[in-house]
CSV table of N, CA and C in Angstrom, one decimal:
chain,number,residue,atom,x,y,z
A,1,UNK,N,12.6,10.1,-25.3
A,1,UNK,CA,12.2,9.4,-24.1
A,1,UNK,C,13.3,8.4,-23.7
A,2,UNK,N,13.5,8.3,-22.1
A,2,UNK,CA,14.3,6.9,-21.9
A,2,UNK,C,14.2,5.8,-22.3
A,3,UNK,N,15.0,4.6,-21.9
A,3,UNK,CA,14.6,3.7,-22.0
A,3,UNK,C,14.1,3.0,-20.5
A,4,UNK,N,13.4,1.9,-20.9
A,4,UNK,CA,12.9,1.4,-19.3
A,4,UNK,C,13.0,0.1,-19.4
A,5,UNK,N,13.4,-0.7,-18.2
A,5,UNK,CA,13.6,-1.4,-18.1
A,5,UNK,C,12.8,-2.2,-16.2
A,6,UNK,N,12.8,-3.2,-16.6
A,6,UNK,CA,12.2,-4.2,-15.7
A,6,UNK,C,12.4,-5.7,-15.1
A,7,UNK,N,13.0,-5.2,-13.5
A,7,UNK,CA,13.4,-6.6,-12.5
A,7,UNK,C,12.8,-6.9,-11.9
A,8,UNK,N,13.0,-8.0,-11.7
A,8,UNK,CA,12.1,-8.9,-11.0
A,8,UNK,C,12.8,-9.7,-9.8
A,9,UNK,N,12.7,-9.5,-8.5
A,9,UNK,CA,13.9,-10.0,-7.5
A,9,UNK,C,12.7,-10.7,-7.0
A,10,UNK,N,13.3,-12.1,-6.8
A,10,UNK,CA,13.1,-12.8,-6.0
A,10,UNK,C,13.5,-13.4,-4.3
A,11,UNK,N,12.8,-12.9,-3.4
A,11,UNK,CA,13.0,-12.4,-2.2
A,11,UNK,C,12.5,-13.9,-1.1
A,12,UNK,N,13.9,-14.1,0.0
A,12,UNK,CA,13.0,-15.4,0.9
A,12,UNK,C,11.7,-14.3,1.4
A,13,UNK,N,10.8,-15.6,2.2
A,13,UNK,CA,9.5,-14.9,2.5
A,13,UNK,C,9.1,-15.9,3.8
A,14,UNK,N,9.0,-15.4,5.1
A,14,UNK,CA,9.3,-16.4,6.0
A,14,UNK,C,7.1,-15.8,6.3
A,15,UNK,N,6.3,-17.0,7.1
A,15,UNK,CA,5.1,-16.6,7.5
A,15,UNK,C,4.5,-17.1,8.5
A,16,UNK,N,4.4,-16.6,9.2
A,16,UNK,CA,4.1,-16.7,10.6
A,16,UNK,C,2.5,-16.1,11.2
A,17,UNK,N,1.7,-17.2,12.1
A,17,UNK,CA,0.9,-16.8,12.6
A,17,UNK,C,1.1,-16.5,13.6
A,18,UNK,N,0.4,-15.0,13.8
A,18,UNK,CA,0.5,-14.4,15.2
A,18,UNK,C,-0.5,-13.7,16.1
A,19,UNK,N,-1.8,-14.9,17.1
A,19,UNK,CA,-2.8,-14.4,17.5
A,19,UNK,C,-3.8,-14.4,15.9
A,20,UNK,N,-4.5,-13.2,16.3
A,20,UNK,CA,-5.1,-12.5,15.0
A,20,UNK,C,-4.6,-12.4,13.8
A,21,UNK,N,-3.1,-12.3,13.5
A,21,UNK,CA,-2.6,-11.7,12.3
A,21,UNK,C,-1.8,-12.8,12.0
A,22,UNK,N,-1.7,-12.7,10.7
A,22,UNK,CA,-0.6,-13.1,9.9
A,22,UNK,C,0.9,-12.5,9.6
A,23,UNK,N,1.8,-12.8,10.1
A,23,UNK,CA,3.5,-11.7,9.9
A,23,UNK,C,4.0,-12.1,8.6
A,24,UNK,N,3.8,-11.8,7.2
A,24,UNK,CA,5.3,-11.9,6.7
A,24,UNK,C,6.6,-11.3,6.8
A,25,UNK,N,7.5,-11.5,6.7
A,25,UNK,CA,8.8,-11.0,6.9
A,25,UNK,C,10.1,-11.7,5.7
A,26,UNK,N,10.7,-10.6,5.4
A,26,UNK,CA,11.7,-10.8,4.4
A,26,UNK,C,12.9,-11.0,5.2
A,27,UNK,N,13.4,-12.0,6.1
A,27,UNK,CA,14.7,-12.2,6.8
A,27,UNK,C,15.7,-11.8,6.3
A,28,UNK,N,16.3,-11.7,5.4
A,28,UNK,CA,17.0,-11.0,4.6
A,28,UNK,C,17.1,-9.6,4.1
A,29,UNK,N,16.2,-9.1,4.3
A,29,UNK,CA,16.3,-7.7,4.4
A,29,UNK,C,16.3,-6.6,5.5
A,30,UNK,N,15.4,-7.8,6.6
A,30,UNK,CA,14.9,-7.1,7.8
A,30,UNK,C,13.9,-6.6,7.5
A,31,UNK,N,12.9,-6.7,6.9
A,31,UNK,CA,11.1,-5.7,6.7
A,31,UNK,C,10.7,-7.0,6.9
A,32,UNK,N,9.1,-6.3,7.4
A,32,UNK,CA,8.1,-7.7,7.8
A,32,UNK,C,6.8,-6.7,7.7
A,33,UNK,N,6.2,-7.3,7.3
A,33,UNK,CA,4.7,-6.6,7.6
A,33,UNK,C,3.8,-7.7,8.1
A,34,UNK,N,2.2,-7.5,7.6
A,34,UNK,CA,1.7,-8.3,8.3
A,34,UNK,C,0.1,-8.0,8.0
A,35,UNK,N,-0.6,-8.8,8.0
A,35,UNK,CA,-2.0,-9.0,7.5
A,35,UNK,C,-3.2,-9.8,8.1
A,36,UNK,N,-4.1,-9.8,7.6
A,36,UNK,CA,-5.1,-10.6,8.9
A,36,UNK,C,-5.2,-12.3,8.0
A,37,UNK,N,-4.8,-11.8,6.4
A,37,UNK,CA,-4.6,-13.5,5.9
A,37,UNK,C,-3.1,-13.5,5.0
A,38,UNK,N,-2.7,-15.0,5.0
A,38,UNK,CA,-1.5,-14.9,4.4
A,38,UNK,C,-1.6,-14.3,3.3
A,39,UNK,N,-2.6,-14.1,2.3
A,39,UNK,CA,-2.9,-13.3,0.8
A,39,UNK,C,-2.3,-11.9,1.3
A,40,UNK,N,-3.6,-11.2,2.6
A,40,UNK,CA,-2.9,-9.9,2.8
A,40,UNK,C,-1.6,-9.4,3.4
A,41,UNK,N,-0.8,-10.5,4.2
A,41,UNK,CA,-0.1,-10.5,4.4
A,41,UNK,C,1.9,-10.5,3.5
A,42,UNK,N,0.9,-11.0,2.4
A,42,UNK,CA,1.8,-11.2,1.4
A,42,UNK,C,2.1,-9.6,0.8
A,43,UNK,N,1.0,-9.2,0.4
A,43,UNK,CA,0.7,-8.4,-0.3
A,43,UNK,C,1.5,-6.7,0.4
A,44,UNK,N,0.9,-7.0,1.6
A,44,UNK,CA,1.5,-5.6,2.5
A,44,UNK,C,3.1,-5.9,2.6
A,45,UNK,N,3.5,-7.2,2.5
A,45,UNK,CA,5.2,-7.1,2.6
A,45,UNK,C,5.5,-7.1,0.9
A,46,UNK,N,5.1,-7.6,0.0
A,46,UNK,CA,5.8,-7.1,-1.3
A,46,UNK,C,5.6,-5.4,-1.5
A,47,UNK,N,4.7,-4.9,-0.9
A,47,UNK,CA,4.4,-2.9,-0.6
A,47,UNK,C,5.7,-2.8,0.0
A,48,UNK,N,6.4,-3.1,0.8
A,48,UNK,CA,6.5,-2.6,1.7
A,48,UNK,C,8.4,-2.7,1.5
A,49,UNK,N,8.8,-4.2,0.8
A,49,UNK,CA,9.5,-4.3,-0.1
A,49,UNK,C,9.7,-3.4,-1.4
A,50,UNK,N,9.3,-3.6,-1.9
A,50,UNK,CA,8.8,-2.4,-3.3
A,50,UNK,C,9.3,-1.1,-2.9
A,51,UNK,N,8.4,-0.5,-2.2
A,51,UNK,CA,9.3,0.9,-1.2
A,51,UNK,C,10.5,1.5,-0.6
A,52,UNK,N,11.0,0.2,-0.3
A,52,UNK,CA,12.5,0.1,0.1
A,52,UNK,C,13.2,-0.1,-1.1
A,53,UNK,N,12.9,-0.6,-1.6
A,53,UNK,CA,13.8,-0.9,-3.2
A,53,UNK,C,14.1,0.6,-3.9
A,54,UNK,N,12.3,1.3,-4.1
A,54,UNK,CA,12.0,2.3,-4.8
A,54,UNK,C,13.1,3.4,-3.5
A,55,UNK,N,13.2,3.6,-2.2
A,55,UNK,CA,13.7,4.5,-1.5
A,55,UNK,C,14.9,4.6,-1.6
A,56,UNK,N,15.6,3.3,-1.5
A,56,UNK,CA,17.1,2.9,-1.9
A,56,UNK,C,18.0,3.4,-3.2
A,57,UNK,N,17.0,3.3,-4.2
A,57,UNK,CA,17.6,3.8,-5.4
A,57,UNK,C,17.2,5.3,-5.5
A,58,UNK,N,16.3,6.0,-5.2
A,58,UNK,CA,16.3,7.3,-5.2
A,58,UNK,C,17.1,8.3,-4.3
A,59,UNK,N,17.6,7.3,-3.1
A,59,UNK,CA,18.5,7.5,-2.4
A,59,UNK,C,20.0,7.3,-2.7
A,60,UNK,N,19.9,6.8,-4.0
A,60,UNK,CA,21.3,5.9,-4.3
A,60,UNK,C,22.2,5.0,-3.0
A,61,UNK,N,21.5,4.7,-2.4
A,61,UNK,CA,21.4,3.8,-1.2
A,61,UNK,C,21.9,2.6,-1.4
A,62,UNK,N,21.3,2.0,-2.1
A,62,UNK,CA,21.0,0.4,-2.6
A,62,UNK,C,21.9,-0.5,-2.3
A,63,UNK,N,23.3,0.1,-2.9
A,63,UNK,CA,24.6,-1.2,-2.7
A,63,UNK,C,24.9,-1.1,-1.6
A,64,UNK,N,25.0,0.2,-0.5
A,64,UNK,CA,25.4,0.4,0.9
A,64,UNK,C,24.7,-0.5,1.4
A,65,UNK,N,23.2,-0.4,1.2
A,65,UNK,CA,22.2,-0.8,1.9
A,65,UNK,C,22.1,-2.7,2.1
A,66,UNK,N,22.4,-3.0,1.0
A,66,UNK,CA,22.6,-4.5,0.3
A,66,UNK,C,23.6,-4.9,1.2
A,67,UNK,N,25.1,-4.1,1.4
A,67,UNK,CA,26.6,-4.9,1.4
A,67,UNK,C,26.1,-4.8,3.2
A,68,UNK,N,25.4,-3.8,3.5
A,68,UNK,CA,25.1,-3.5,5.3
A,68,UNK,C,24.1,-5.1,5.4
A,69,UNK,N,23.8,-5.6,5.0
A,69,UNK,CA,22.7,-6.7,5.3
A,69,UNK,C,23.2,-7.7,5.0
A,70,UNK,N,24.8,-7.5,4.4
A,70,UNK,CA,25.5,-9.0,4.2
A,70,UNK,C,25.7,-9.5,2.8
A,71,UNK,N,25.2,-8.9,2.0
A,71,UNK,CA,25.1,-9.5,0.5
A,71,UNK,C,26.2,-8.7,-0.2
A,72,UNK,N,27.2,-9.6,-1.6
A,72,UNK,CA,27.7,-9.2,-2.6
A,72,UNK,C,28.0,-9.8,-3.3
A,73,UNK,N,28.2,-9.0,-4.6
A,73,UNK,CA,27.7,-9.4,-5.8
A,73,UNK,C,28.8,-10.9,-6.1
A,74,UNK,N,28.0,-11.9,-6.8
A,74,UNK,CA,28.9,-12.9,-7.7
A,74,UNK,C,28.5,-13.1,-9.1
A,75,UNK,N,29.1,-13.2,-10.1
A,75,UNK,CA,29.3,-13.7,-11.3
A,75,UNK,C,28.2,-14.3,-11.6
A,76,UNK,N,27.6,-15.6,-10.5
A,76,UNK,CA,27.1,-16.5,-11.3
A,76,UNK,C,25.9,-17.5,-10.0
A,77,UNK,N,25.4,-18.1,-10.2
A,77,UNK,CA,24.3,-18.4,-9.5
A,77,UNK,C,25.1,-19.4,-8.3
A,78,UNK,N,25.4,-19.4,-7.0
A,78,UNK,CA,25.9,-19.8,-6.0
A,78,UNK,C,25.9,-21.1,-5.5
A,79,UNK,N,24.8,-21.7,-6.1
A,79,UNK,CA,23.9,-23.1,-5.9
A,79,UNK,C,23.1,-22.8,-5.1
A,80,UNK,N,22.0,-23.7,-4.7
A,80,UNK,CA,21.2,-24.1,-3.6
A,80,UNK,C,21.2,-24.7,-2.5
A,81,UNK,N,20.8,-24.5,-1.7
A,81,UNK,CA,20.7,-25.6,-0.4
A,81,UNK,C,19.8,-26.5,-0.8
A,82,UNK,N,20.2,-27.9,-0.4
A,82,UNK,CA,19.5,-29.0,-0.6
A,82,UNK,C,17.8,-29.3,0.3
A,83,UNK,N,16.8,-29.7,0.2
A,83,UNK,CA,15.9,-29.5,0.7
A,83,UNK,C,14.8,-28.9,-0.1
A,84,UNK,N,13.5,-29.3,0.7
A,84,UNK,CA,12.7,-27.6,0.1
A,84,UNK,C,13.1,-26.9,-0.2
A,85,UNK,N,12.6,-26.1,-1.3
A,85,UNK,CA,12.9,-24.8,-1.6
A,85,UNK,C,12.4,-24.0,-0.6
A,86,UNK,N,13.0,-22.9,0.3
A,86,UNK,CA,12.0,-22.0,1.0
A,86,UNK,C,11.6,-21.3,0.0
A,87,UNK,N,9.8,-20.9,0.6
A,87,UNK,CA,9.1,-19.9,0.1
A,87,UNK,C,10.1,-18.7,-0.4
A,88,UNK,N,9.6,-17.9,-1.5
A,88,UNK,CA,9.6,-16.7,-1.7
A,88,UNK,C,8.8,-15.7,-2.4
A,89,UNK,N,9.1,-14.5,-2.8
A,89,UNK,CA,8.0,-13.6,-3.2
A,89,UNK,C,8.8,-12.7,-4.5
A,90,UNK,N,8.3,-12.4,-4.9
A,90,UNK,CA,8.6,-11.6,-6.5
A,90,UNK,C,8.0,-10.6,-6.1
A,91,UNK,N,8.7,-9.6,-6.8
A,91,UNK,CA,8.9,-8.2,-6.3
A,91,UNK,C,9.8,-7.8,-7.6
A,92,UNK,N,8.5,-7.3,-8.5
A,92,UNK,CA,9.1,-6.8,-9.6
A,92,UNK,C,9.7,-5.2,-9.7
A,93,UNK,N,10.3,-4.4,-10.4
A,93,UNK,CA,10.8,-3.1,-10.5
A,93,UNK,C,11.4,-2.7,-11.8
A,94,UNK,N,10.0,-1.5,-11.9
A,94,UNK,CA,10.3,-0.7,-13.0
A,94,UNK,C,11.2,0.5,-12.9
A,95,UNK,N,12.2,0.4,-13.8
A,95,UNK,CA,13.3,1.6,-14.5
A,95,UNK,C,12.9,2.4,-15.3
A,96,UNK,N,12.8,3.9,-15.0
A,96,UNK,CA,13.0,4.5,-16.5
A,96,UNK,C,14.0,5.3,-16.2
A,97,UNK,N,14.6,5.4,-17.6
A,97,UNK,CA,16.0,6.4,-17.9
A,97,UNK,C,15.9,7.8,-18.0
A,98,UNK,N,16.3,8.9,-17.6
A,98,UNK,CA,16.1,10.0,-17.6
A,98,UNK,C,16.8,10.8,-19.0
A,99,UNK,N,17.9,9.6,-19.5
A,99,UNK,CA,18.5,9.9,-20.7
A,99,UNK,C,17.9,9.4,-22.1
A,100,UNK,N,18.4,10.3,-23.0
A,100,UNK,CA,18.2,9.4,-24.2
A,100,UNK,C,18.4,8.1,-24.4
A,101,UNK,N,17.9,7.5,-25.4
A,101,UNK,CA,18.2,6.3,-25.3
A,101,UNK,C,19.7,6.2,-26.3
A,102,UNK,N,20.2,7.2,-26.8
A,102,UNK,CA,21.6,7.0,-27.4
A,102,UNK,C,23.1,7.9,-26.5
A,103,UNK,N,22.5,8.5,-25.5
A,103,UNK,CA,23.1,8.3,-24.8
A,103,UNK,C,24.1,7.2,-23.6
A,104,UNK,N,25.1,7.9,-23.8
A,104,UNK,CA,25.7,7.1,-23.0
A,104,UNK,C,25.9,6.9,-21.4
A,105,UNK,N,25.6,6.1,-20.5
A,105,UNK,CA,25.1,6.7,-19.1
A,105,UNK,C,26.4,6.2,-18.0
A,106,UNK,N,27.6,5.5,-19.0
A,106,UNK,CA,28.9,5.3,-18.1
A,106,UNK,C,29.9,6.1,-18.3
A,107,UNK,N,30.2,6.8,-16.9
A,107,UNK,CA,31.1,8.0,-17.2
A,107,UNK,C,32.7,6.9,-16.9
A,108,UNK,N,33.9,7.8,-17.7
A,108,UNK,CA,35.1,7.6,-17.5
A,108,UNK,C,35.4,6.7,-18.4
């Protein structure tokens, strides 16, 4: 069996009332859903998140998709902006390996 493994990305989370509904929205990624309370509202944008994550990698997508939205990679944690912390949402993601686990899965 593979091995598996498990992330957990922590995502801004912007929330907005609108009329009847509640909008979450991930500014950073561009997805927003939306709910009739901030609980459901939350909930249908971490779905909805989750799916894009899970589409991107089965697409092998992910880094295009990432570097197209403006993000790349650094070394080491960037700092903060001073202030509040803005809200965010966790949005965990399970891996499993299709290889053994004594396999090796970097080619070259």
């Amino acid at each position: 069996m593979g091995s598996r493994i498990k992330m957990t990305l922590e995502l801004p989370l912007q929330l907005k009332k609108k009329e009847k509904w509640v909008v979450a929205s991930c500014p950073a990624l561009d997805i927003i859903s939306q709910g009739a309370t901030e609980d459901e509202a939350k909930r249908n944008l971490a779905e909805a998140l989750h799916l894009f994550f899970e589409s991107c990698i089965d697409r092998g997508t992910l880094e295009q998709v990432l570097k197209e939205c403006g993000f790349e990679a650094v070394t080491q944690d960037v700092g903060t902006e001073t202030g509040p912390a803005p809200e965010s949402i966790s949005i965990p993601l399970y891996l499993l390996s299709k290889f053994d686990e004594g396999r090796n899965c970097h080619h070259g």
